[in-house]
Amino acid sequence: MDTAPPSPHRTDPLTELDLAQLRERTSIKWRAHPPDVLPLWVAEMDVPLAPAVADALHQAISRGDTGYPSGTAYAEALQQFAADRWGWDGLAVERTAIVPDVMMGIVEVLRLITDPGDTVVVCPPVYTPFYAFVTHADRRILEAPLGADGRIDLPTLRETFARARTSTDRPVFLMSNPHNPTGVVHTRDELEQVASLARENGVRVVSDEIHAPLVLPGATFTPYLSVAGAEDAFALTSASKAFNLAGLKAALVIAGERAAGDLARMPEEVGHGPSHLGVIAHSVAFRDGRAWLDELIMGLDHNRTLLAALLAEHLPTVRHLRPEGTYLAWLDCSGLGLDDEPEAPGDELAVVTDLAGPARHFLEKARVALSSGHVFGTGGASHVRLNFATTPQILTEAITRMGRSVTT
């Protein structure tokens, strides 16, 4: 599998901006909280744009190229990236569609393959918008909780699929691959077993693979559509997480061979939502941003190790799963005894995020913003999700503050 050649002057993108520069940003990560708060919550990275992406955007703006998106450059770039990076040659450009973002694409796929009231299985704790977007689309959530190791519990999934099949004719399994928030990267064997269970129970699979480029050393990403039995499934991805492009809307739906007919029924107007600049940025990221991505992964691996050391020193009773992918850490704070703290009404951040227990404590006492675990579904209570895609200095200061807040 291809790894881009190292830059002659390797630079960790996570070390290029200091706190003062980051506070000049106007995105939600940096504007949702007062300036004394260190924001390690929402999935934005504290990095500059990959140079290839920045150059492409500057060139597009300089020539006034800000019209409607066109063509298949995005899918072609992802096709080559998948072949080189993951050894997957099965991505067919003709079985793709551009959508505004991954979650909007998931909703559109659900509209193609389910009816209102149908059941969608998820494996909590899992990405919070799965709940909101699925229920807002008038589908019902059925949980198949992860195992204690943060991985898919296959016996539980089998039982849940069977239950889903009794309540609807068109059940779906909405999978996070790699898994958010635990950082687990599903193995090929696990995915093959998921495909087998889905086939046995008449369940269609929709795989959210937005974090696929962010697999860290020691793990290997397997595209769900590359496993036997996934021919009627869908996958969705973008360069959004790996290249910090959340504000440049564009994602891809990829259909398996036997799902092509479903994809062909997607309304034409869905493709009006993506940004032309977004399509340019994502295409260039997958095509020309690989050396930068390698440097980013090097920095994330360093921060992953640093986080473990900081937790051991400052918060030794907090347990965490060593993430295999993403830049998210899932921290079990049950040993801190913070869950029974009262939640103050009228909190200044109530409109931004629903906080409870440890997340509320760390915001109020340590001035560190984390994602509250309870909103990730069953198994999330007493946990927080921490985004470690920041500078080592900010990460060190945040964990030091958190440790101080539970000892003073």
Coordinates of N, CA, C and O in Angstrom, one line a residue, residues 85-197:
R85 N -3.9 3.7 -0.8 CA -3.8 3.7 0.7 C -4.3 2.5 1.3 O -3.7 2.0 2.3
W86 N -5.4 1.9 0.8 CA -6.1 0.8 1.4 C -6.0 -0.5 0.6 O -6.6 -1.5 1.0
G87 N -5.4 -0.4 -0.6 CA -5.4 -1.6 -1.4 C -6.7 -2.0 -1.9 O -7.0 -3.2 -2.3
W88 N -7.6 -1.0 -2.1 CA -9.0 -1.3 -2.5 C -9.2 -0.8 -3.9 O -9.2 0.4 -4.2
D89 N -9.4 -1.7 -4.9 CA -9.5 -1.4 -6.3 C -11.0 -1.4 -6.7 O -11.3 -1.3 -7.9
G90 N -11.9 -1.6 -5.7 CA -13.3 -1.8 -6.1 C -14.2 -0.6 -6.1 O -15.4 -0.7 -6.2
L91 N -13.6 0.6 -5.9 CA -14.4 1.8 -5.8 C -14.7 2.2 -7.3 O -13.8 2.7 -8.0
A92 N -16.0 2.1 -7.7 CA -16.4 2.5 -9.0 C -16.9 3.9 -9.1 O -17.9 4.2 -8.4
V93 N -16.3 4.8 -9.9 CA -16.7 6.2 -9.9 C -18.2 6.3 -10.3 O -18.9 7.1 -9.8
E94 N -18.6 5.4 -11.2 CA -20.0 5.5 -11.6 C -21.0 5.1 -10.5 O -22.2 5.3 -10.7
R95 N -20.6 4.5 -9.5 CA -21.5 4.2 -8.3 C -21.2 5.2 -7.2 O -21.3 4.8 -6.0
T96 N -21.0 6.4 -7.5 CA -20.8 7.4 -6.4 C -21.7 8.6 -6.7 O -22.2 8.8 -7.8
A97 N -22.0 9.4 -5.7 CA -22.7 10.6 -5.8 C -22.2 11.6 -4.8 O -21.9 11.3 -3.7
I98 N -22.1 12.9 -5.2 CA -21.7 13.9 -4.3 C -22.9 14.4 -3.5 O -24.0 14.7 -4.1
V99 N -22.7 14.6 -2.2 CA -23.7 15.1 -1.3 C -23.1 16.2 -0.4 O -21.9 16.3 -0.4
P100 N -23.9 17.0 0.3 CA -23.3 18.1 1.0 C -22.4 17.7 2.1 O -21.3 18.3 2.3
D101 N -22.7 16.7 2.9 CA -21.8 16.1 3.9 C -22.2 14.7 4.2 O -23.2 14.2 3.7
V102 N -21.4 14.1 5.1 CA -21.7 12.6 5.3 C -23.0 12.4 6.0 O -23.8 11.5 5.6
M103 N -23.4 13.2 7.0 CA -24.6 13.0 7.7 C -25.8 13.3 6.8 O -26.8 12.5 6.8
M104 N -25.8 14.3 6.0 CA -26.9 14.6 5.1 C -27.0 13.4 4.0 O -28.1 13.0 3.6
G105 N -25.8 12.9 3.6 CA -25.8 11.8 2.7 C -26.4 10.5 3.3 O -27.2 9.8 2.7
I106 N -26.1 10.3 4.6 CA -26.7 9.2 5.3 C -28.3 9.3 5.3 O -29.0 8.3 5.0
V107 N -28.8 10.5 5.6 CA -30.2 10.7 5.6 C -30.8 10.4 4.2 O -31.8 9.7 4.1
E108 N -30.1 10.8 3.2 CA -30.6 10.6 1.8 C -30.6 9.1 1.5 O -31.5 8.6 0.8
V109 N -29.6 8.4 1.9 CA -29.5 7.0 1.7 C -30.7 6.3 2.4 O -31.3 5.4 1.9
L110 N -30.9 6.6 3.7 CA -32.0 6.0 4.4 C -33.3 6.3 3.7 O -34.2 5.4 3.7
R111 N -33.5 7.4 3.1 CA -34.7 7.6 2.4 C -34.9 6.7 1.2 O -36.0 6.4 0.7
L112 N -33.7 6.3 0.6 CA -33.8 5.4 -0.5 C -34.1 4.0 -0.1 O -34.8 3.3 -0.9
I113 N -33.6 3.5 1.0 CA -33.7 2.1 1.3 C -34.6 1.8 2.5 O -34.7 0.6 2.9
T114 N -35.2 2.8 3.1 CA -36.1 2.5 4.2 C -37.4 3.4 4.1 O -37.4 4.3 3.2
D115 N -38.4 3.1 4.9 CA -39.6 3.9 4.9 C -39.7 4.6 6.3 O -39.1 4.1 7.3
P116 N -40.5 5.6 6.4 CA -40.7 6.2 7.7 C -41.2 5.1 8.7 O -42.0 4.3 8.4
G117 N -40.6 5.2 9.9 CA -40.9 4.2 10.9 C -40.0 3.0 11.0 O -40.1 2.2 11.9
D118 N -39.2 2.8 9.9 CA -38.3 1.7 9.9 C -37.2 1.8 10.9 O -36.9 2.9 11.5
T119 N -36.5 0.7 11.2 CA -35.6 0.6 12.3 C -34.1 0.7 11.8 O -33.8 0.1 10.8
V120 N -33.4 1.5 12.5 CA -31.9 1.7 12.2 C -31.2 1.3 13.4 O -31.3 1.9 14.5
V121 N -30.3 0.3 13.3 CA -29.5 -0.2 14.4 C -28.2 0.6 14.5 O -27.6 0.9 13.4
V122 N -27.8 1.0 15.7 CA -26.5 1.6 15.9 C -25.8 0.9 17.1 O -26.5 0.3 17.9
C123 N -24.5 1.1 17.2 CA -23.7 0.5 18.2 C -23.2 1.6 19.2 O -22.1 2.1 19.0
P124 N -23.9 1.9 20.2 CA -23.5 2.9 21.2 C -22.4 2.4 22.1 O -22.3 1.2 22.3
P125 N -21.6 3.3 22.7 CA -21.7 4.8 22.4 C -21.2 5.1 21.0 O -20.2 4.5 20.6
V126 N -21.9 6.0 20.4 CA -21.6 6.3 19.0 C -21.9 7.7 18.7 O -22.6 8.4 19.4
Y127 N -21.4 8.2 17.6 CA -21.5 9.6 17.1 C -22.9 10.1 17.3 O -23.9 9.6 16.8
T128 N -23.0 11.2 18.1 CA -24.3 11.7 18.5 C -25.3 12.0 17.4 O -26.5 11.7 17.5
P129 N -24.8 12.6 16.3 CA -25.8 12.9 15.2 C -26.5 11.7 14.6 O -27.5 11.9 14.0
F130 N -26.0 10.5 14.8 CA -26.7 9.3 14.4 C -28.1 9.4 14.9 O -29.1 9.1 14.2
Y131 N -28.2 9.7 16.2 CA -29.5 9.7 16.9 C -30.4 10.8 16.3 O -31.6 10.6 16.0
A132 N -29.8 12.0 16.3 CA -30.6 13.2 15.9 C -31.1 13.1 14.4 O -32.3 13.3 14.1
F133 N -30.2 12.8 13.5 CA -30.5 12.8 12.1 C -31.5 11.6 11.8 O -32.4 11.8 11.0
V134 N -31.3 10.4 12.4 CA -32.1 9.3 12.1 C -33.6 9.6 12.6 O -34.5 9.3 11.9
T135 N -33.7 10.1 13.8 CA -35.0 10.3 14.4 C -35.7 11.5 13.7 O -36.9 11.4 13.5
H136 N -35.0 12.5 13.3 CA -35.6 13.6 12.5 C -36.0 13.1 11.2 O -36.9 13.8 10.6
A137 N -35.5 12.1 10.7 CA -35.9 11.5 9.4 C -37.1 10.5 9.6 O -37.4 9.7 8.6
D138 N -37.6 10.4 10.8 CA -38.8 9.6 11.1 C -38.4 8.1 11.0 O -39.3 7.3 10.7
R139 N -37.2 7.8 11.3 CA -36.8 6.3 11.5 C -36.5 6.1 13.0 O -36.3 7.0 13.8
R140 N -36.6 4.8 13.4 CA -36.5 4.5 14.8 C -35.1 3.9 15.1 O -34.6 3.1 14.3
I141 N -34.5 4.3 16.2 CA -33.2 3.8 16.6 C -33.3 2.5 17.5 O -34.2 2.5 18.4
L142 N -32.5 1.5 17.2 CA -32.4 0.3 18.0 C -30.9 0.1 18.3 O -30.1 0.1 17.4
E143 N -30.6 0.1 19.6 CA -29.2 0.0 20.0 C -28.7 -1.4 20.2 O -29.4 -2.3 20.7
A144 N -27.5 -1.6 19.7 CA -26.7 -2.9 20.0 C -25.4 -2.4 20.6 O -24.4 -2.2 19.9
P145 N -25.3 -2.3 21.9 CA -24.2 -1.6 22.5 C -22.9 -2.4 22.3 O -22.8 -3.6 22.1
L146 N -21.8 -1.6 22.2 CA -20.4 -2.1 22.1 C -20.1 -3.0 23.3 O -20.7 -2.9 24.3
G147 N -19.1 -3.8 23.1 CA -18.6 -4.6 24.2 C -17.7 -3.7 25.1 O -17.4 -2.6 24.8
A148 N -17.3 -4.3 26.2 CA -16.5 -3.6 27.2 C -15.1 -3.1 26.6 O -14.5 -2.1 27.1
D149 N -14.7 -3.8 25.5 CA -13.4 -3.4 24.9 C -13.6 -2.3 23.8 O -12.7 -2.0 23.1
G150 N -14.9 -1.8 23.7 CA -15.2 -0.7 22.7 C -15.4 -1.2 21.3 O -15.5 -0.4 20.4
R151 N -15.4 -2.5 21.1 CA -15.5 -3.1 19.8 C -17.0 -3.6 19.6 O -17.7 -3.8 20.6
I152 N -17.3 -3.9 18.4 CA -18.7 -4.4 18.1 C -18.8 -5.7 18.8 O -18.0 -6.6 18.7
D153 N -19.9 -5.9 19.5 CA -20.3 -7.1 20.2 C -21.1 -8.0 19.3 O -22.3 -7.7 19.1
L154 N -20.5 -8.9 18.6 CA -21.2 -9.6 17.5 C -22.4 -10.4 18.0 O -23.4 -10.4 17.3
P155 N -22.4 -11.1 19.2 CA -23.6 -11.8 19.6 C -24.7 -10.8 19.9 O -25.9 -11.1 19.5
T156 N -24.4 -9.6 20.5 CA -25.4 -8.6 20.7 C -25.9 -8.1 19.4 O -27.2 -7.9 19.2
L157 N -25.1 -7.9 18.4 CA -25.5 -7.4 17.1 C -26.4 -8.4 16.4 O -27.4 -8.0 15.8
R158 N -26.1 -9.7 16.5 CA -26.9 -10.7 15.9 C -28.3 -10.7 16.5 O -29.3 -10.7 15.8
E159 N -28.4 -10.6 17.9 CA -29.7 -10.5 18.5 C -30.5 -9.3 18.1 O -31.7 -9.3 17.9
T160 N -29.8 -8.2 18.0 CA -30.4 -6.9 17.7 C -30.9 -6.9 16.2 O -32.0 -6.4 15.9
F161 N -30.1 -7.5 15.3 CA -30.6 -7.6 13.9 C -31.9 -8.4 13.9 O -32.8 -8.1 13.1
A162 N -31.9 -9.5 14.6 CA -33.1 -10.4 14.6 C -34.3 -9.6 15.2 O -35.4 -9.7 14.6
R163 N -34.1 -8.8 16.2 CA -35.2 -8.0 16.7 C -35.7 -6.9 15.7 O -36.9 -6.7 15.5
A164 N -34.7 -6.3 15.1 CA -35.0 -5.3 14.1 C -35.9 -5.9 12.9 O -36.8 -5.3 12.4
R165 N -35.5 -7.1 12.5 CA -36.2 -7.8 11.4 C -37.7 -8.1 11.8 O -38.5 -8.1 10.9
T166 N -38.0 -8.3 13.1 CA -39.3 -8.6 13.4 C -40.2 -7.3 13.5 O -41.4 -7.4 13.4
S167 N -39.6 -6.1 13.5 CA -40.4 -4.9 13.6 C -40.4 -4.1 12.3 O -41.2 -3.2 12.2
T168 N -39.6 -4.5 11.3 CA -39.7 -3.8 10.0 C -39.2 -4.7 8.9 O -38.4 -5.6 9.2
D169 N -39.6 -4.4 7.7 CA -39.2 -5.2 6.6 C -37.9 -4.7 6.0 O -37.3 -5.4 5.1
R170 N -37.5 -3.5 6.4 CA -36.3 -2.9 5.8 C -35.4 -2.3 6.8 O -35.1 -1.1 6.9
P171 N -34.8 -3.2 7.7 CA -33.9 -2.7 8.7 C -32.5 -2.3 8.1 O -32.1 -2.8 7.1
V172 N -31.9 -1.4 8.8 CA -30.6 -0.9 8.4 C -29.6 -0.9 9.6 O -30.1 -0.6 10.7
F173 N -28.4 -1.2 9.3 CA -27.3 -1.0 10.4 C -26.5 0.2 10.0 O -25.8 0.2 8.9
L174 N -26.5 1.2 10.8 CA -25.7 2.4 10.5 C -24.4 2.3 11.4 O -24.4 2.4 12.6
M175 N -23.3 2.1 10.7 CA -22.0 1.7 11.3 C -21.0 2.9 11.2 O -21.0 3.6 10.2
S176 N -20.3 3.1 12.3 CA -19.2 4.1 12.3 C -17.9 3.3 12.1 O -17.5 2.5 13.0
N177 N -17.1 3.6 11.0 CA -16.0 2.8 10.7 C -14.9 3.7 10.1 O -15.0 4.1 8.9
P178 N -13.8 4.0 10.9 CA -13.6 3.7 12.3 C -14.6 4.3 13.2 O -15.4 5.2 12.9
H179 N -14.6 3.8 14.5 CA -15.7 4.1 15.4 C -15.5 5.3 16.2 O -14.4 5.5 16.8
N180 N -16.4 6.2 16.1 CA -16.5 7.5 16.9 C -17.5 7.3 18.0 O -18.7 7.0 17.6
P181 N -17.1 7.4 19.3 CA -16.0 8.0 19.9 C -14.8 7.1 20.4 O -13.9 7.7 20.9
T182 N -14.9 5.8 20.2 CA -13.9 5.0 20.9 C -12.6 4.9 20.1 O -11.6 4.5 20.7
G183 N -12.6 5.3 18.9 CA -11.3 5.2 18.1 C -11.0 3.8 17.6 O -9.9 3.6 17.1
V184 N -11.9 2.9 17.8 CA -11.6 1.5 17.3 C -11.7 1.5 15.8 O -12.5 2.1 15.2
V185 N -10.7 0.7 15.2 CA -10.7 0.5 13.8 C -11.1 -1.0 13.6 O -10.4 -1.9 14.0
H186 N -12.3 -1.2 13.0 CA -12.8 -2.5 12.8 C -11.9 -3.3 11.9 O -11.4 -2.8 10.9
T187 N -11.6 -4.6 12.3 CA -10.8 -5.5 11.5 C -11.6 -6.0 10.3 O -12.8 -6.0 10.3
R188 N -10.9 -6.6 9.3 CA -11.5 -7.2 8.2 C -12.4 -8.4 8.7 O -13.5 -8.6 8.2
D189 N -11.9 -9.1 9.6 CA -12.6 -10.3 10.1 C -13.9 -9.8 10.8 O -15.0 -10.4 10.6
E190 N -13.8 -8.7 11.6 CA -15.1 -8.2 12.2 C -16.1 -7.8 11.2 O -17.3 -8.0 11.3
L191 N -15.6 -7.1 10.1 CA -16.5 -6.6 9.1 C -17.1 -7.7 8.3 O -18.3 -7.6 7.9
E192 N -16.3 -8.7 8.1 CA -16.9 -9.9 7.4 C -18.0 -10.6 8.2 O -19.0 -11.0 7.6
Q193 N -17.8 -10.6 9.5 CA -18.9 -11.2 10.3 C -20.1 -10.2 10.4 O -21.2 -10.7 10.4
V194 N -19.9 -8.9 10.4 CA -21.0 -8.0 10.3 C -21.8 -8.2 9.0 O -23.0 -8.3 9.0
A195 N -21.1 -8.4 7.9 CA -21.7 -8.6 6.6 C -22.5 -9.9 6.6 O -23.6 -10.0 6.0
S196 N -21.9 -11.0 7.2 CA -22.6 -12.2 7.3 C -23.9 -12.1 8.1 O -25.0 -12.6 7.7
L197 N -23.8 -11.5 9.2 CA -25.0 -11.3 10.1 C -26.1 -10.4 9.3 O -27.3 -10.7 9.4

